[in-house]
Amino acid sequence: MSYFDPIAPISYEGANGDNPLAFHHYDAKRQILGKSMAEHLRLAACYWHTFVWPGSDVFGAGTFDRPWHKPGDPMQQAKAKADAAFDFFSRLGIPFYTFHDTDVAPEGSNLTEYANNFAAMVEVLEAKQAQTGMKLLWGTANVFSHPRYAAGAASNPQPEVFAYAATQVFHAMGATKRLGGANYVLWGGREGYDTLLNTDLKRERAQLGRFFQMVIEHKHKIGFNGTILIEPKPQEPTKHQYDYDTATVYGFLKDFGLEHEVKVNLEANHATLAGHSFQHEVATSIALGVFGSIDANRGDMQNGWDTDQFPNSVEEMTLVVYEILRAGGFVNGGFNFDTKVRRQSSDPADLFHGHIGAIDVLALALERAAKMIERDTLATMKAARYAGWDGEFGQQVLTGNFTLEALAAEAAKRNLQPQHVSGQQEALENLVNRYVYG
């Protein structure tokens, strides 16, 4: 018996259907701008929230009655969890999944047990992938949950903790390569500080930079052809994290000579916690040449923490997909649902409801964004707004033909009296709404 019986494989039934366990907008094979929906979106479900989280919070115990959470032999429970996970992925009909090392294997009491348990479970995952056709979008190491990482991993005051984290990343990178992962994520869950009273910022930043350099060195040594990703987040659980947002990460990468080696894995909820829109973070990463992959979720405007809810705004996601399409789409990345059902949503079917709704939102966003691309009025208006910089005078300014003194003289000679030109924000907002809701 499967935990998800009697839920049938999820299929596309069209916008007029009323089956809650069916896609109403996501038709995996539908062609849009020369590619199928599946190829554009590259959907993935995560292991941790979906199969590891027991439905607990800081005020209460778990509410989910999952068989693999019950007491028993840790390795047997890990295998039961893998059975349920790949059964779920297959019924949902998505092509990718994602995991942390300790999501899939028990950590054990020491590094030897950790390595042996993880190696055994990688063999299980490899067999599951061959059986189901599932692929790994990315792997990563959990170097933030265990008490040893209370003060960070790479940024920890103790070099022994740094070395322990490096060991986990070593094994997780090897597993990701073996499983054909398209990316490897460096998620610095506690790489930050709670107070400056006991923190040496310069030292911790240097440690973090060296850790990332070691990862890149190892990537090339083992011949991993995927993309190394950093996932920005501003705070929570720490007061401040060193990977605050895309711009901060880019500056960090430049400082340590990694800007051509590492890209970003962007999460919607992290963007809003940093005071940005999700579109801003995507557009910024594209402008800086570090766009990699997406963790698709949302926060709650009434909560100031990372709630990891399923995305449900077609308007928000249309603008995000528009930016991605204009940049040429994903290379190795995709839309990973770093999402969890609510603590009260404890039925097995609730896991499907959450993912189905989010996938349909992305399908609608893709459809709307494609229409915006086909007649790209936004791009046309932007080009017109900056046209002066493409002209002779603008190019002379940008290419260094003027010193500051010479430019001041040129402005006086030409008696420049530039006038304000409307940015037409409201007209553009109305245009976007016509695409989204029309």
PDB file of N, CA, C and O in Angstrom, residues 45-113:
ATOM      1  N   ALA A  45      10.166  19.497  -6.870  1.00  0.00           N
ATOM      2  CA  ALA A  45       9.616  19.477  -5.509  1.00  0.00           C
ATOM      3  C   ALA A  45      10.749  19.185  -4.542  1.00  0.00           C
ATOM      4  O   ALA A  45      11.667  18.418  -4.847  1.00  0.00           O
ATOM      5  N   CYS A  46      10.686  19.791  -3.357  1.00  0.00           N
ATOM      6  CA  CYS A  46      11.773  19.629  -2.395  1.00  0.00           C
ATOM      7  C   CYS A  46      11.495  18.475  -1.444  1.00  0.00           C
ATOM      8  O   CYS A  46      10.351  18.150  -1.130  1.00  0.00           O
ATOM      9  N   TYR A  47      12.554  17.868  -0.987  1.00  0.00           N
ATOM     10  CA  TYR A  47      12.496  16.737  -0.062  1.00  0.00           C
ATOM     11  C   TYR A  47      12.163  17.203   1.360  1.00  0.00           C
ATOM     12  O   TYR A  47      11.418  16.563   2.089  1.00  0.00           O
ATOM     13  N   TRP A  48      12.763  18.365   1.769  1.00  0.00           N
ATOM     14  CA  TRP A  48      12.766  18.720   3.189  1.00  0.00           C
ATOM     15  C   TRP A  48      11.390  19.102   3.712  1.00  0.00           C
ATOM     16  O   TRP A  48      10.877  18.453   4.641  1.00  0.00           O
ATOM     17  N   HIS A  49      10.754  20.129   3.170  1.00  0.00           N
ATOM     18  CA  HIS A  49       9.442  20.528   3.677  1.00  0.00           C
ATOM     19  C   HIS A  49       8.389  19.448   3.449  1.00  0.00           C
ATOM     20  O   HIS A  49       7.500  19.257   4.267  1.00  0.00           O
ATOM     21  N   THR A  50       8.493  18.765   2.313  1.00  0.00           N
ATOM     22  CA  THR A  50       7.444  17.838   1.917  1.00  0.00           C
ATOM     23  C   THR A  50       7.512  16.515   2.654  1.00  0.00           C
ATOM     24  O   THR A  50       6.473  15.933   2.994  1.00  0.00           O
ATOM     25  N   PHE A  51       8.724  16.023   2.943  1.00  0.00           N
ATOM     26  CA  PHE A  51       8.847  14.691   3.528  1.00  0.00           C
ATOM     27  C   PHE A  51       9.612  14.643   4.844  1.00  0.00           C
ATOM     28  O   PHE A  51       9.607  13.611   5.508  1.00  0.00           O
ATOM     29  N   VAL A  52      10.268  15.739   5.228  1.00  0.00           N
ATOM     30  CA  VAL A  52      11.039  15.745   6.472  1.00  0.00           C
ATOM     31  C   VAL A  52      10.308  16.496   7.574  1.00  0.00           C
ATOM     32  O   VAL A  52      10.241  16.039   8.722  1.00  0.00           O
ATOM     33  N   TRP A  53       9.736  17.640   7.251  1.00  0.00           N
ATOM     34  CA  TRP A  53       9.053  18.454   8.264  1.00  0.00           C
ATOM     35  C   TRP A  53       7.845  17.709   8.828  1.00  0.00           C
ATOM     36  O   TRP A  53       6.977  17.261   8.067  1.00  0.00           O
ATOM     37  N   PRO A  54       7.734  17.590  10.157  1.00  0.00           N
ATOM     38  CA  PRO A  54       6.620  16.839  10.745  1.00  0.00           C
ATOM     39  C   PRO A  54       5.374  17.671  11.038  1.00  0.00           C
ATOM     40  O   PRO A  54       4.420  17.162  11.617  1.00  0.00           O
ATOM     41  N   GLY A  55       5.398  18.954  10.642  1.00  0.00           N
ATOM     42  CA  GLY A  55       4.256  19.813  10.942  1.00  0.00           C
ATOM     43  C   GLY A  55       4.358  20.473  12.301  1.00  0.00           C
ATOM     44  O   GLY A  55       3.349  20.872  12.896  1.00  0.00           O
ATOM     45  N   SER A  56       5.571  20.630  12.810  1.00  0.00           N
ATOM     46  CA  SER A  56       5.794  21.266  14.110  1.00  0.00           C
ATOM     47  C   SER A  56       6.047  22.756  13.931  1.00  0.00           C
ATOM     48  O   SER A  56       6.341  23.233  12.837  1.00  0.00           O
ATOM     49  N   ASP A  57       5.918  23.493  15.023  1.00  0.00           N
ATOM     50  CA  ASP A  57       6.379  24.875  15.045  1.00  0.00           C
ATOM     51  C   ASP A  57       6.904  25.169  16.443  1.00  0.00           C
ATOM     52  O   ASP A  57       6.952  24.272  17.301  1.00  0.00           O
ATOM     53  N   VAL A  58       7.298  26.413  16.704  1.00  0.00           N
ATOM     54  CA  VAL A  58       7.945  26.725  17.976  1.00  0.00           C
ATOM     55  C   VAL A  58       6.989  26.578  19.160  1.00  0.00           C
ATOM     56  O   VAL A  58       7.427  26.535  20.313  1.00  0.00           O
ATOM     57  N   PHE A  59       5.687  26.500  18.878  1.00  0.00           N
ATOM     58  CA  PHE A  59       4.717  26.388  19.964  1.00  0.00           C
ATOM     59  C   PHE A  59       4.053  25.011  20.044  1.00  0.00           C
ATOM     60  O   PHE A  59       3.200  24.801  20.907  1.00  0.00           O
ATOM     61  N   GLY A  60       4.411  24.091  19.127  1.00  0.00           N
ATOM     62  CA  GLY A  60       3.714  22.821  19.172  1.00  0.00           C
ATOM     63  C   GLY A  60       4.403  21.713  18.406  1.00  0.00           C
ATOM     64  O   GLY A  60       5.203  21.960  17.501  1.00  0.00           O
ATOM     65  N   ALA A  61       4.052  20.485  18.756  1.00  0.00           N
ATOM     66  CA  ALA A  61       4.628  19.298  18.127  1.00  0.00           C
ATOM     67  C   ALA A  61       4.033  19.079  16.743  1.00  0.00           C
ATOM     68  O   ALA A  61       3.093  19.759  16.315  1.00  0.00           O
ATOM     69  N   GLY A  62       4.597  18.100  16.031  1.00  0.00           N
ATOM     70  CA  GLY A  62       4.159  17.808  14.682  1.00  0.00           C
ATOM     71  C   GLY A  62       2.710  17.341  14.607  1.00  0.00           C
ATOM     72  O   GLY A  62       2.221  16.648  15.508  1.00  0.00           O
ATOM     73  N   THR A  63       2.055  17.721  13.528  1.00  0.00           N
ATOM     74  CA  THR A  63       0.665  17.335  13.307  1.00  0.00           C
ATOM     75  C   THR A  63       0.512  16.330  12.177  1.00  0.00           C
ATOM     76  O   THR A  63      -0.594  15.876  11.908  1.00  0.00           O
ATOM     77  N   PHE A  64       1.612  15.997  11.489  1.00  0.00           N
ATOM     78  CA  PHE A  64       1.532  15.104  10.338  1.00  0.00           C
ATOM     79  C   PHE A  64       1.779  13.657  10.767  1.00  0.00           C
ATOM     80  O   PHE A  64       2.797  13.362  11.411  1.00  0.00           O
ATOM     81  N   ASP A  65       0.888  12.791  10.391  1.00  0.00           N
ATOM     82  CA  ASP A  65       1.007  11.382  10.739  1.00  0.00           C
ATOM     83  C   ASP A  65       1.621  10.635   9.559  1.00  0.00           C
ATOM     84  O   ASP A  65       0.969   9.855   8.870  1.00  0.00           O
ATOM     85  N   ARG A  66       2.914  10.891   9.312  1.00  0.00           N
ATOM     86  CA  ARG A  66       3.610  10.235   8.212  1.00  0.00           C
ATOM     87  C   ARG A  66       4.271   8.956   8.729  1.00  0.00           C
ATOM     88  O   ARG A  66       4.988   9.006   9.755  1.00  0.00           O
ATOM     89  N   PRO A  67       4.091   7.839   8.066  1.00  0.00           N
ATOM     90  CA  PRO A  67       4.664   6.572   8.564  1.00  0.00           C
ATOM     91  C   PRO A  67       6.175   6.627   8.749  1.00  0.00           C
ATOM     92  O   PRO A  67       6.713   6.015   9.685  1.00  0.00           O
ATOM     93  N   TRP A  68       6.884   7.352   7.873  1.00  0.00           N
ATOM     94  CA  TRP A  68       8.343   7.377   7.948  1.00  0.00           C
ATOM     95  C   TRP A  68       8.862   8.269   9.072  1.00  0.00           C
ATOM     96  O   TRP A  68      10.059   8.324   9.331  1.00  0.00           O
ATOM     97  N   HIS A  69       7.955   8.985   9.760  1.00  0.00           N
ATOM     98  CA  HIS A  69       8.354   9.785  10.917  1.00  0.00           C
ATOM     99  C   HIS A  69       8.287   8.984  12.216  1.00  0.00           C
ATOM    100  O   HIS A  69       8.754   9.455  13.257  1.00  0.00           O
ATOM    101  N   LYS A  70       7.704   7.812  12.175  1.00  0.00           N
ATOM    102  CA  LYS A  70       7.512   7.029  13.390  1.00  0.00           C
ATOM    103  C   LYS A  70       8.830   6.400  13.840  1.00  0.00           C
ATOM    104  O   LYS A  70       9.763   6.258  13.053  1.00  0.00           O
ATOM    105  N   PRO A  71       8.922   6.013  15.126  1.00  0.00           N
ATOM    106  CA  PRO A  71      10.149   5.364  15.620  1.00  0.00           C
ATOM    107  C   PRO A  71      10.453   4.088  14.838  1.00  0.00           C
ATOM    108  O   PRO A  71       9.550   3.381  14.400  1.00  0.00           O
ATOM    109  N   GLY A  72      11.724   3.828  14.670  1.00  0.00           N
ATOM    110  CA  GLY A  72      12.140   2.637  13.938  1.00  0.00           C
ATOM    111  C   GLY A  72      13.592   2.747  13.534  1.00  0.00           C
ATOM    112  O   GLY A  72      14.276   3.732  13.858  1.00  0.00           O
ATOM    113  N   ASP A  73      14.081   1.745  12.824  1.00  0.00           N
ATOM    114  CA  ASP A  73      15.448   1.777  12.339  1.00  0.00           C
ATOM    115  C   ASP A  73      15.631   2.965  11.396  1.00  0.00           C
ATOM    116  O   ASP A  73      14.891   3.103  10.417  1.00  0.00           O
ATOM    117  N   PRO A  74      16.590   3.870  11.669  1.00  0.00           N
ATOM    118  CA  PRO A  74      16.710   5.101  10.873  1.00  0.00           C
ATOM    119  C   PRO A  74      16.896   4.850   9.375  1.00  0.00           C
ATOM    120  O   PRO A  74      16.320   5.571   8.551  1.00  0.00           O
ATOM    121  N   MET A  75      17.688   3.868   9.011  1.00  0.00           N
ATOM    122  CA  MET A  75      17.898   3.602   7.588  1.00  0.00           C
ATOM    123  C   MET A  75      16.653   3.032   6.926  1.00  0.00           C
ATOM    124  O   MET A  75      16.328   3.380   5.782  1.00  0.00           O
ATOM    125  N   GLN A  76      15.917   2.196   7.621  1.00  0.00           N
ATOM    126  CA  GLN A  76      14.680   1.669   7.055  1.00  0.00           C
ATOM    127  C   GLN A  76      13.650   2.785   6.889  1.00  0.00           C
ATOM    128  O   GLN A  76      12.920   2.825   5.895  1.00  0.00           O
ATOM    129  N   GLN A  77      13.614   3.687   7.849  1.00  0.00           N
ATOM    130  CA  GLN A  77      12.692   4.820   7.731  1.00  0.00           C
ATOM    131  C   GLN A  77      13.108   5.752   6.591  1.00  0.00           C
ATOM    132  O   GLN A  77      12.259   6.322   5.902  1.00  0.00           O
ATOM    133  N   ALA A  78      14.412   5.914   6.390  1.00  0.00           N
ATOM    134  CA  ALA A  78      14.893   6.737   5.279  1.00  0.00           C
ATOM    135  C   ALA A  78      14.490   6.123   3.939  1.00  0.00           C
ATOM    136  O   ALA A  78      14.116   6.842   2.995  1.00  0.00           O
ATOM    137  N   LYS A  79      14.553   4.800   3.852  1.00  0.00           N
ATOM    138  CA  LYS A  79      14.144   4.122   2.618  1.00  0.00           C
ATOM    139  C   LYS A  79      12.638   4.224   2.411  1.00  0.00           C
ATOM    140  O   LYS A  79      12.162   4.412   1.278  1.00  0.00           O
ATOM    141  N   ALA A  80      11.867   4.146   3.498  1.00  0.00           N
ATOM    142  CA  ALA A  80      10.418   4.315   3.393  1.00  0.00           C
ATOM    143  C   ALA A  80      10.072   5.735   2.949  1.00  0.00           C
ATOM    144  O   ALA A  80       9.143   5.945   2.152  1.00  0.00           O
ATOM    145  N   LYS A  81      10.838   6.695   3.455  1.00  0.00           N
ATOM    146  CA  LYS A  81      10.638   8.096   3.050  1.00  0.00           C
ATOM    147  C   LYS A  81      10.942   8.265   1.571  1.00  0.00           C
ATOM    148  O   LYS A  81      10.213   8.968   0.849  1.00  0.00           O
ATOM    149  N   ALA A  82      11.998   7.628   1.084  1.00  0.00           N
ATOM    150  CA  ALA A  82      12.332   7.692  -0.347  1.00  0.00           C
ATOM    151  C   ALA A  82      11.237   7.054  -1.190  1.00  0.00           C
ATOM    152  O   ALA A  82      10.887   7.563  -2.263  1.00  0.00           O
ATOM    153  N   ASP A  83      10.683   5.940  -0.720  1.00  0.00           N
ATOM    154  CA  ASP A  83       9.574   5.313  -1.441  1.00  0.00           C
ATOM    155  C   ASP A  83       8.418   6.294  -1.592  1.00  0.00           C
ATOM    156  O   ASP A  83       7.852   6.457  -2.682  1.00  0.00           O
ATOM    157  N   ALA A  84       8.059   6.955  -0.486  1.00  0.00           N
ATOM    158  CA  ALA A  84       6.943   7.906  -0.517  1.00  0.00           C
ATOM    159  C   ALA A  84       7.274   9.108  -1.391  1.00  0.00           C
ATOM    160  O   ALA A  84       6.422   9.592  -2.150  1.00  0.00           O
ATOM    161  N   ALA A  85       8.509   9.587  -1.291  1.00  0.00           N
ATOM    162  CA  ALA A  85       8.894  10.778  -2.050  1.00  0.00           C
ATOM    163  C   ALA A  85       8.798  10.539  -3.549  1.00  0.00           C
ATOM    164  O   ALA A  85       8.188  11.339  -4.285  1.00  0.00           O
ATOM    165  N   PHE A  86       9.383   9.460  -4.021  1.00  0.00           N
ATOM    166  CA  PHE A  86       9.376   9.217  -5.463  1.00  0.00           C
ATOM    167  C   PHE A  86       7.993   8.797  -5.960  1.00  0.00           C
ATOM    168  O   PHE A  86       7.652   9.048  -7.114  1.00  0.00           O
ATOM    169  N   ASP A  87       7.193   8.197  -5.097  1.00  0.00           N
ATOM    170  CA  ASP A  87       5.801   7.934  -5.449  1.00  0.00           C
ATOM    171  C   ASP A  87       5.070   9.266  -5.646  1.00  0.00           C
ATOM    172  O   ASP A  87       4.323   9.450  -6.615  1.00  0.00           O
ATOM    173  N   PHE A  88       5.305  10.210  -4.740  1.00  0.00           N
ATOM    174  CA  PHE A  88       4.679  11.531  -4.852  1.00  0.00           C
ATOM    175  C   PHE A  88       5.154  12.264  -6.100  1.00  0.00           C
ATOM    176  O   PHE A  88       4.342  12.799  -6.867  1.00  0.00           O
ATOM    177  N   PHE A  89       6.473  12.313  -6.320  1.00  0.00           N
ATOM    178  CA  PHE A  89       7.005  12.997  -7.500  1.00  0.00           C
ATOM    179  C   PHE A  89       6.385  12.428  -8.775  1.00  0.00           C
ATOM    180  O   PHE A  89       6.002  13.168  -9.683  1.00  0.00           O
ATOM    181  N   SER A  90       6.283  11.107  -8.842  1.00  0.00           N
ATOM    182  CA  SER A  90       5.770  10.452 -10.046  1.00  0.00           C
ATOM    183  C   SER A  90       4.299  10.749 -10.255  1.00  0.00           C
ATOM    184  O   SER A  90       3.858  11.026 -11.376  1.00  0.00           O
ATOM    185  N   ARG A  91       3.510  10.699  -9.191  1.00  0.00           N
ATOM    186  CA  ARG A  91       2.076  10.990  -9.325  1.00  0.00           C
ATOM    187  C   ARG A  91       1.852  12.455  -9.694  1.00  0.00           C
ATOM    188  O   ARG A  91       0.916  12.766 -10.433  1.00  0.00           O
ATOM    189  N   LEU A  92       2.702  13.338  -9.169  1.00  0.00           N
ATOM    190  CA  LEU A  92       2.573  14.756  -9.499  1.00  0.00           C
ATOM    191  C   LEU A  92       2.989  15.028 -10.939  1.00  0.00           C
ATOM    192  O   LEU A  92       2.497  15.966 -11.575  1.00  0.00           O
ATOM    193  N   GLY A  93       3.905  14.235 -11.453  1.00  0.00           N
ATOM    194  CA  GLY A  93       4.292  14.348 -12.851  1.00  0.00           C
ATOM    195  C   GLY A  93       5.259  15.473 -13.150  1.00  0.00           C
ATOM    196  O   GLY A  93       5.227  16.066 -14.228  1.00  0.00           O
ATOM    197  N   ILE A  94       6.137  15.776 -12.200  1.00  0.00           N
ATOM    198  CA  ILE A  94       7.145  16.808 -12.426  1.00  0.00           C
ATOM    199  C   ILE A  94       8.482  16.133 -12.733  1.00  0.00           C
ATOM    200  O   ILE A  94       8.699  14.979 -12.367  1.00  0.00           O
ATOM    201  N   PRO A  95       9.414  16.837 -13.383  1.00  0.00           N
ATOM    202  CA  PRO A  95      10.655  16.172 -13.818  1.00  0.00           C
ATOM    203  C   PRO A  95      11.797  16.166 -12.809  1.00  0.00           C
ATOM    204  O   PRO A  95      12.723  15.369 -12.940  1.00  0.00           O
ATOM    205  N   PHE A  96      11.765  17.043 -11.786  1.00  0.00           N
ATOM    206  CA  PHE A  96      12.923  17.215 -10.916  1.00  0.00           C
ATOM    207  C   PHE A  96      12.551  17.157  -9.434  1.00  0.00           C
ATOM    208  O   PHE A  96      11.392  17.374  -9.057  1.00  0.00           O
ATOM    209  N   TYR A  97      13.586  16.925  -8.607  1.00  0.00           N
ATOM    210  CA  TYR A  97      13.450  17.037  -7.153  1.00  0.00           C
ATOM    211  C   TYR A  97      14.729  17.648  -6.599  1.00  0.00           C
ATOM    212  O   TYR A  97      15.733  17.783  -7.313  1.00  0.00           O
ATOM    213  N   THR A  98      14.707  18.036  -5.323  1.00  0.00           N
ATOM    214  CA  THR A  98      15.861  18.648  -4.658  1.00  0.00           C
ATOM    215  C   THR A  98      15.981  18.086  -3.239  1.00  0.00           C
ATOM    216  O   THR A  98      14.989  17.660  -2.648  1.00  0.00           O
ATOM    217  N   PHE A  99      17.207  18.094  -2.671  1.00  0.00           N
ATOM    218  CA  PHE A  99      17.375  17.567  -1.315  1.00  0.00           C
ATOM    219  C   PHE A  99      18.591  18.155  -0.625  1.00  0.00           C
ATOM    220  O   PHE A  99      19.522  18.638  -1.264  1.00  0.00           O
ATOM    221  N   HIS A 100      18.559  18.111   0.729  1.00  0.00           N
ATOM    222  CA  HIS A 100      19.745  18.242   1.566  1.00  0.00           C
ATOM    223  C   HIS A 100      20.242  16.836   1.892  1.00  0.00           C
ATOM    224  O   HIS A 100      19.462  15.885   1.920  1.00  0.00           O
ATOM    225  N   ASP A 101      21.519  16.736   2.223  1.00  0.00           N
ATOM    226  CA  ASP A 101      22.080  15.421   2.558  1.00  0.00           C
ATOM    227  C   ASP A 101      21.330  14.740   3.700  1.00  0.00           C
ATOM    228  O   ASP A 101      20.966  13.560   3.625  1.00  0.00           O
ATOM    229  N   THR A 102      21.055  15.488   4.778  1.00  0.00           N
ATOM    230  CA  THR A 102      20.411  14.883   5.943  1.00  0.00           C
ATOM    231  C   THR A 102      18.904  14.744   5.777  1.00  0.00           C
ATOM    232  O   THR A 102      18.243  14.191   6.665  1.00  0.00           O
ATOM    233  N   ASP A 103      18.344  15.224   4.674  1.00  0.00           N
ATOM    234  CA  ASP A 103      16.942  14.930   4.357  1.00  0.00           C
ATOM    235  C   ASP A 103      16.791  13.462   3.979  1.00  0.00           C
ATOM    236  O   ASP A 103      15.812  12.811   4.346  1.00  0.00           O
ATOM    237  N   VAL A 104      17.757  12.966   3.221  1.00  0.00           N
ATOM    238  CA  VAL A 104      17.614  11.638   2.616  1.00  0.00           C
ATOM    239  C   VAL A 104      18.266  10.533   3.439  1.00  0.00           C
ATOM    240  O   VAL A 104      17.947   9.359   3.252  1.00  0.00           O
ATOM    241  N   ALA A 105      19.186  10.901   4.336  1.00  0.00           N
ATOM    242  CA  ALA A 105      19.897   9.880   5.111  1.00  0.00           C
ATOM    243  C   ALA A 105      20.039  10.325   6.559  1.00  0.00           C
ATOM    244  O   ALA A 105      20.245  11.514   6.831  1.00  0.00           O
ATOM    245  N   PRO A 106      19.942   9.396   7.517  1.00  0.00           N
ATOM    246  CA  PRO A 106      20.180   9.756   8.927  1.00  0.00           C
ATOM    247  C   PRO A 106      21.619  10.200   9.137  1.00  0.00           C
ATOM    248  O   PRO A 106      22.545   9.630   8.561  1.00  0.00           O
ATOM    249  N   GLU A 107      21.795  11.223   9.955  1.00  0.00           N
ATOM    250  CA  GLU A 107      23.127  11.801  10.127  1.00  0.00           C
ATOM    251  C   GLU A 107      24.070  10.882  10.892  1.00  0.00           C
ATOM    252  O   GLU A 107      25.285  10.917  10.680  1.00  0.00           O
ATOM    253  N   GLY A 108      23.519  10.054  11.775  1.00  0.00           N
ATOM    254  CA  GLY A 108      24.392   9.184  12.560  1.00  0.00           C
ATOM    255  C   GLY A 108      25.047   9.942  13.703  1.00  0.00           C
ATOM    256  O   GLY A 108      24.811  11.138  13.903  1.00  0.00           O
ATOM    257  N   SER A 109      25.920   9.258  14.425  1.00  0.00           N
ATOM    258  CA  SER A 109      26.549   9.849  15.616  1.00  0.00           C
ATOM    259  C   SER A 109      27.945  10.380  15.353  1.00  0.00           C
ATOM    260  O   SER A 109      28.553  10.984  16.232  1.00  0.00           O
ATOM    261  N   ASN A 110      28.482  10.149  14.149  1.00  0.00           N
ATOM    262  CA  ASN A 110      29.811  10.655  13.814  1.00  0.00           C
ATOM    263  C   ASN A 110      29.936  10.732  12.287  1.00  0.00           C
ATOM    264  O   ASN A 110      29.053  10.289  11.549  1.00  0.00           O
ATOM    265  N   LEU A 111      31.054  11.274  11.828  1.00  0.00           N
ATOM    266  CA  LEU A 111      31.226  11.480  10.396  1.00  0.00           C
ATOM    267  C   LEU A 111      31.271  10.173   9.608  1.00  0.00           C
ATOM    268  O   LEU A 111      30.806  10.114   8.468  1.00  0.00           O
ATOM    269  N   THR A 112      31.812   9.133  10.203  1.00  0.00           N
ATOM    270  CA  THR A 112      31.866   7.845   9.500  1.00  0.00           C
ATOM    271  C   THR A 112      30.460   7.302   9.266  1.00  0.00           C
ATOM    272  O   THR A 112      30.125   6.849   8.153  1.00  0.00           O
ATOM    273  N   GLU A 113      29.626   7.349  10.305  1.00  0.00           N
ATOM    274  CA  GLU A 113      28.243   6.898  10.145  1.00  0.00           C
ATOM    275  C   GLU A 113      27.506   7.769   9.131  1.00  0.00           C
ATOM    276  O   GLU A 113      26.742   7.257   8.308  1.00  0.00           O
TER     277      GLU A 113
END
